[in-house]
Tab-separated table of C-alpha atoms in Angstrom:
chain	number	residue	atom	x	y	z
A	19	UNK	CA	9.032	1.763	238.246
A	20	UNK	CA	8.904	1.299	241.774
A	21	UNK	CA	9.732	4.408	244.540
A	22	UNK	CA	8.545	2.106	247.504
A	23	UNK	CA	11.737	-0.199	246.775
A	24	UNK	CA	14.398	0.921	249.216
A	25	UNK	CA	16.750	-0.773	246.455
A	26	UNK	CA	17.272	-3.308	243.937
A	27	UNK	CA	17.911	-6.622	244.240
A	28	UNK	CA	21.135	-7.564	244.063
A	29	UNK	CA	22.095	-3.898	245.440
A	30	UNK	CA	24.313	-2.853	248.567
A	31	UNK	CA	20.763	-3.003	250.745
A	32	UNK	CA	19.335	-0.276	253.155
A	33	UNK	CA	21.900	2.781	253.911
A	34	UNK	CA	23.680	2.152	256.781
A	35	UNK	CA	24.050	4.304	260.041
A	36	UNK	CA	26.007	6.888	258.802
A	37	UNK	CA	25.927	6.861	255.245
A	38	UNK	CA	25.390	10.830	255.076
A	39	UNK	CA	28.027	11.502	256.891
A	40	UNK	CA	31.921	12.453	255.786
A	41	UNK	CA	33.432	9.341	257.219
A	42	UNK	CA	36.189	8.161	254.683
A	43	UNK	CA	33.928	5.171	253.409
A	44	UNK	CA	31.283	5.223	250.780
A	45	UNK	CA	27.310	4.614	251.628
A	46	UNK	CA	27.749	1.304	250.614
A	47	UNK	CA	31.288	0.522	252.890
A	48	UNK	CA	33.407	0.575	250.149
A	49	UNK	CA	36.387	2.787	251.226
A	50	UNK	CA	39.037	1.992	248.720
A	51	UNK	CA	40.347	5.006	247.584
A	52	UNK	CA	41.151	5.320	244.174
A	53	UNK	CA	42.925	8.588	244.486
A	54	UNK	CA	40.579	11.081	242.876
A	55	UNK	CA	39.114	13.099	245.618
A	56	UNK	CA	35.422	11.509	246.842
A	57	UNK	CA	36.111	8.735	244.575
A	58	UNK	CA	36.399	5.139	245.404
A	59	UNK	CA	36.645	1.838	244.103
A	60	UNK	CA	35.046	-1.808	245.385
A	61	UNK	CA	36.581	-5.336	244.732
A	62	UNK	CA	33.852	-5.800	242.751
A	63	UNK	CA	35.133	-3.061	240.023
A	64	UNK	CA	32.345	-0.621	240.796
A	65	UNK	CA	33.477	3.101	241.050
A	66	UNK	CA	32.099	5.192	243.157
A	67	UNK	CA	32.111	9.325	243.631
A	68	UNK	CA	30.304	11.058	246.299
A	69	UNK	CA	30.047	15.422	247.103
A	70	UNK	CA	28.745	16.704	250.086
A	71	UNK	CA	26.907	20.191	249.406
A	72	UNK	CA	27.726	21.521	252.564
A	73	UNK	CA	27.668	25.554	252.533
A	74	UNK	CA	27.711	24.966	248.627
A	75	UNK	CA	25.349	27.737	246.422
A	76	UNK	CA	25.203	26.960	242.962
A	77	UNK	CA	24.210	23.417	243.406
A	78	UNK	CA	22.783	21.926	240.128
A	79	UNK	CA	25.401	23.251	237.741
A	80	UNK	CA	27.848	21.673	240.448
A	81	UNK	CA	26.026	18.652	240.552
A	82	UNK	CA	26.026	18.627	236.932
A	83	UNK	CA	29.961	19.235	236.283
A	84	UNK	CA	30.791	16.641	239.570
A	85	UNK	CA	29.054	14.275	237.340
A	86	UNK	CA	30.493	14.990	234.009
A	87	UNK	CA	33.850	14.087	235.492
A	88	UNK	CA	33.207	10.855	236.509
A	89	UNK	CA	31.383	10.176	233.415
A	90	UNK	CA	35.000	11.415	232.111
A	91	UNK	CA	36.827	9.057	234.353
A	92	UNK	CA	34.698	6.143	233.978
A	93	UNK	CA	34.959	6.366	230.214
A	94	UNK	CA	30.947	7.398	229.407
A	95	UNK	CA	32.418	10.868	227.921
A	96	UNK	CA	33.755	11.029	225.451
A	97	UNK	CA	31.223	9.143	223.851
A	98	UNK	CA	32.011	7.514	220.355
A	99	UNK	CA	28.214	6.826	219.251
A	100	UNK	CA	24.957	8.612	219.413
A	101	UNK	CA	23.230	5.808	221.778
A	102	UNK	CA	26.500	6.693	224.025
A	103	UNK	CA	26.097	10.474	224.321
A	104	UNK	CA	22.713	9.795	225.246
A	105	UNK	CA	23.024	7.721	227.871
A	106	UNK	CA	25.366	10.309	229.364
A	107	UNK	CA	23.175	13.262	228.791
A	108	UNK	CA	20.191	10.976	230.437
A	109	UNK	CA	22.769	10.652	233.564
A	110	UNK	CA	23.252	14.557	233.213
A	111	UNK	CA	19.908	15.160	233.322
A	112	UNK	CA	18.777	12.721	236.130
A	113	UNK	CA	20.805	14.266	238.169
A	114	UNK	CA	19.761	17.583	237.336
A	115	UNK	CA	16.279	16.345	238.284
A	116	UNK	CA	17.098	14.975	241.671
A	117	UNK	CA	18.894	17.718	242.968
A	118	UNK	CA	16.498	20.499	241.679
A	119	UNK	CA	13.637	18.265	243.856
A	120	UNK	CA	15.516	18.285	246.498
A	121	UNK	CA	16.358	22.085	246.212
A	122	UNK	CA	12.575	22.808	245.524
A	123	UNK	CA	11.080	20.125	247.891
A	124	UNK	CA	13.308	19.295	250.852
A	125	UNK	CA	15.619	22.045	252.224
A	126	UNK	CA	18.513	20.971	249.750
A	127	UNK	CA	20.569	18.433	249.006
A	128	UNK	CA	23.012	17.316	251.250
A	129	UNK	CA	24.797	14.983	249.212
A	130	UNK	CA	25.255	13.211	245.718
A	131	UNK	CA	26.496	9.740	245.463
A	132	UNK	CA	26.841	7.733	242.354
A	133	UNK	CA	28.538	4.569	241.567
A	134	UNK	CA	28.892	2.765	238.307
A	135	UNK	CA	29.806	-0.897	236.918
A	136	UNK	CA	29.612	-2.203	233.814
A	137	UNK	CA	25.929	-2.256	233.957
A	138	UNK	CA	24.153	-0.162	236.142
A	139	UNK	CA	25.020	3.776	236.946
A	140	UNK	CA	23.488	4.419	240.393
A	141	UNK	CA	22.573	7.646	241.377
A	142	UNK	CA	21.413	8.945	245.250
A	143	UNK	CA	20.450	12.385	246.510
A	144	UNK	CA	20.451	12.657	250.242
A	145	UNK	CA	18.240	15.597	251.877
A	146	UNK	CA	16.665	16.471	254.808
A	147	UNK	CA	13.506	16.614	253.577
A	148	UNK	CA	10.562	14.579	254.572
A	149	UNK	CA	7.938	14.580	251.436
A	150	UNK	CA	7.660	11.460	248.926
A	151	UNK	CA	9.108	12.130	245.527
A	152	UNK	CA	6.393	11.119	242.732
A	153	UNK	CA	5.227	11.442	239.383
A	154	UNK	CA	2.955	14.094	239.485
A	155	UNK	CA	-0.579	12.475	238.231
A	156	UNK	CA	-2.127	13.022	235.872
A	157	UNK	CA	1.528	13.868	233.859
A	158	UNK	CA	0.418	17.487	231.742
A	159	UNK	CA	3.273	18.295	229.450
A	160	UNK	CA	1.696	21.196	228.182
A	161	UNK	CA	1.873	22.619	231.841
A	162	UNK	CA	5.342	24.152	233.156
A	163	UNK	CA	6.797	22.639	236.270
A	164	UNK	CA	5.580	18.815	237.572
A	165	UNK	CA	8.113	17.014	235.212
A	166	UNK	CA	11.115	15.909	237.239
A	167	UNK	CA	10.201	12.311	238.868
A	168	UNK	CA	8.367	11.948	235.452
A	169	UNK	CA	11.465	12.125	233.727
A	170	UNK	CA	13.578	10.499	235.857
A	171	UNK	CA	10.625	7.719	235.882
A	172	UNK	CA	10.618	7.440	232.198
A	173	UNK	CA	14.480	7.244	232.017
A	174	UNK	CA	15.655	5.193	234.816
A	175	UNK	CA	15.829	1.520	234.781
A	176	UNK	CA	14.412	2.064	238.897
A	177	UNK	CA	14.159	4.408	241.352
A	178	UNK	CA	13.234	4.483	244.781
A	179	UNK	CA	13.805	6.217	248.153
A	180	UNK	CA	15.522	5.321	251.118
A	181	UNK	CA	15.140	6.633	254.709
A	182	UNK	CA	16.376	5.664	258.024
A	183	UNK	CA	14.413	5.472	260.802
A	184	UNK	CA	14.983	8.324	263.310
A	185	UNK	CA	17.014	9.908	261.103
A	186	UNK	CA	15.506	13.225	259.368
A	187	UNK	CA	15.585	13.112	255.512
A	188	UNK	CA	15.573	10.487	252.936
A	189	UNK	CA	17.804	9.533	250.260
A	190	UNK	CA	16.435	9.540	246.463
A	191	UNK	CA	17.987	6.864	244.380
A	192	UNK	CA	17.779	6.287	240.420
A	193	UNK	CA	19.437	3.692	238.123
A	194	UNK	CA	20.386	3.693	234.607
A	195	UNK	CA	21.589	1.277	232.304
A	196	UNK	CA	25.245	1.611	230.801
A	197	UNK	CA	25.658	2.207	227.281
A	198	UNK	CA	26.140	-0.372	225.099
């Protein structure tokens, strides 16, 4: 697992200028609306869904139930087999993780951004924050608190973070495979 990666190959490369801003495209350019509100949709099939937390309280359970619906939408939920509902409840909880860091670590989030195509379910947290997310070593799970990047570690496929120079903040991304 790499967190030095600003993305994956093959990805939509570094963030551009404003890609934590509320400009009518995604973070990656795609601006194809596919009608759902913060939702869009690339030639290339992949759906995307972003939420700015702006004067938001509440923000994990939010974060949570923004990302049930597209799990919803894109057909994850209902799941029909075990290995399904888990790889939605991994989703659910990655995103749990990265927005509770953020809370804890880096002034809030400001926004949650995830895309999906067949394959890959891409997450991104975008605070202002200026720490580096890692796995707290060594990993004690007897101990409370410390888990978060640890978990997201153990269930991602990647992660990484992104940051922009001169801009404040960074932009934690994870990656997950799509159920079978």
């Amino acid at each position: 697992m790499s967190t030095t990666r600003p993305h994956s190959p093959g990805d939509r490369g570094p963030e551009p200028s404003g890609a934590s801003g509320t400009s009518a495209q995604g973070p990656s350019g795609e601006g194809a609306s596919s009608g759902a509100p913060g939702e869009a949709a690339s030639a290339s099939g992949r759906q995307v869904r972003r939420m700015s937390f702006a004067d938001e309280s509440g923000v994990v359970p939010l974060a949570r139930d923004f990302t049930r619906q597209a799990l919803y939408a894109w057909g994850w939920l209902p799941a029909a087999t075990a290995d399904q509902r888990a790889a939605a409840e991994d989703v659910l909880l990655v995103v749990s993780e990265l927005v509770t860091n953020a809370c804890l670590h880096a002034e809030g989030p400001e926004e949650l951004w995830i895309a999906c195509d067949n394959k890959v379910l891409r997450i991104e947290v975008s605070d202002r924050g200026s720490g580096q997310p890692a796995p707290r070593t060594p990993h004690r799970a007897g101990r409370p608190g410390g888990h978060g990047m640890f978990i997201v570690q153990r269930l991602c496929l990647d992660w990484g973070v992104v940051r922009t120079p001169g801009v404040a903040g960074k932009t934690v991304w994870a990656e997950l495979g799509a159920p079978a």
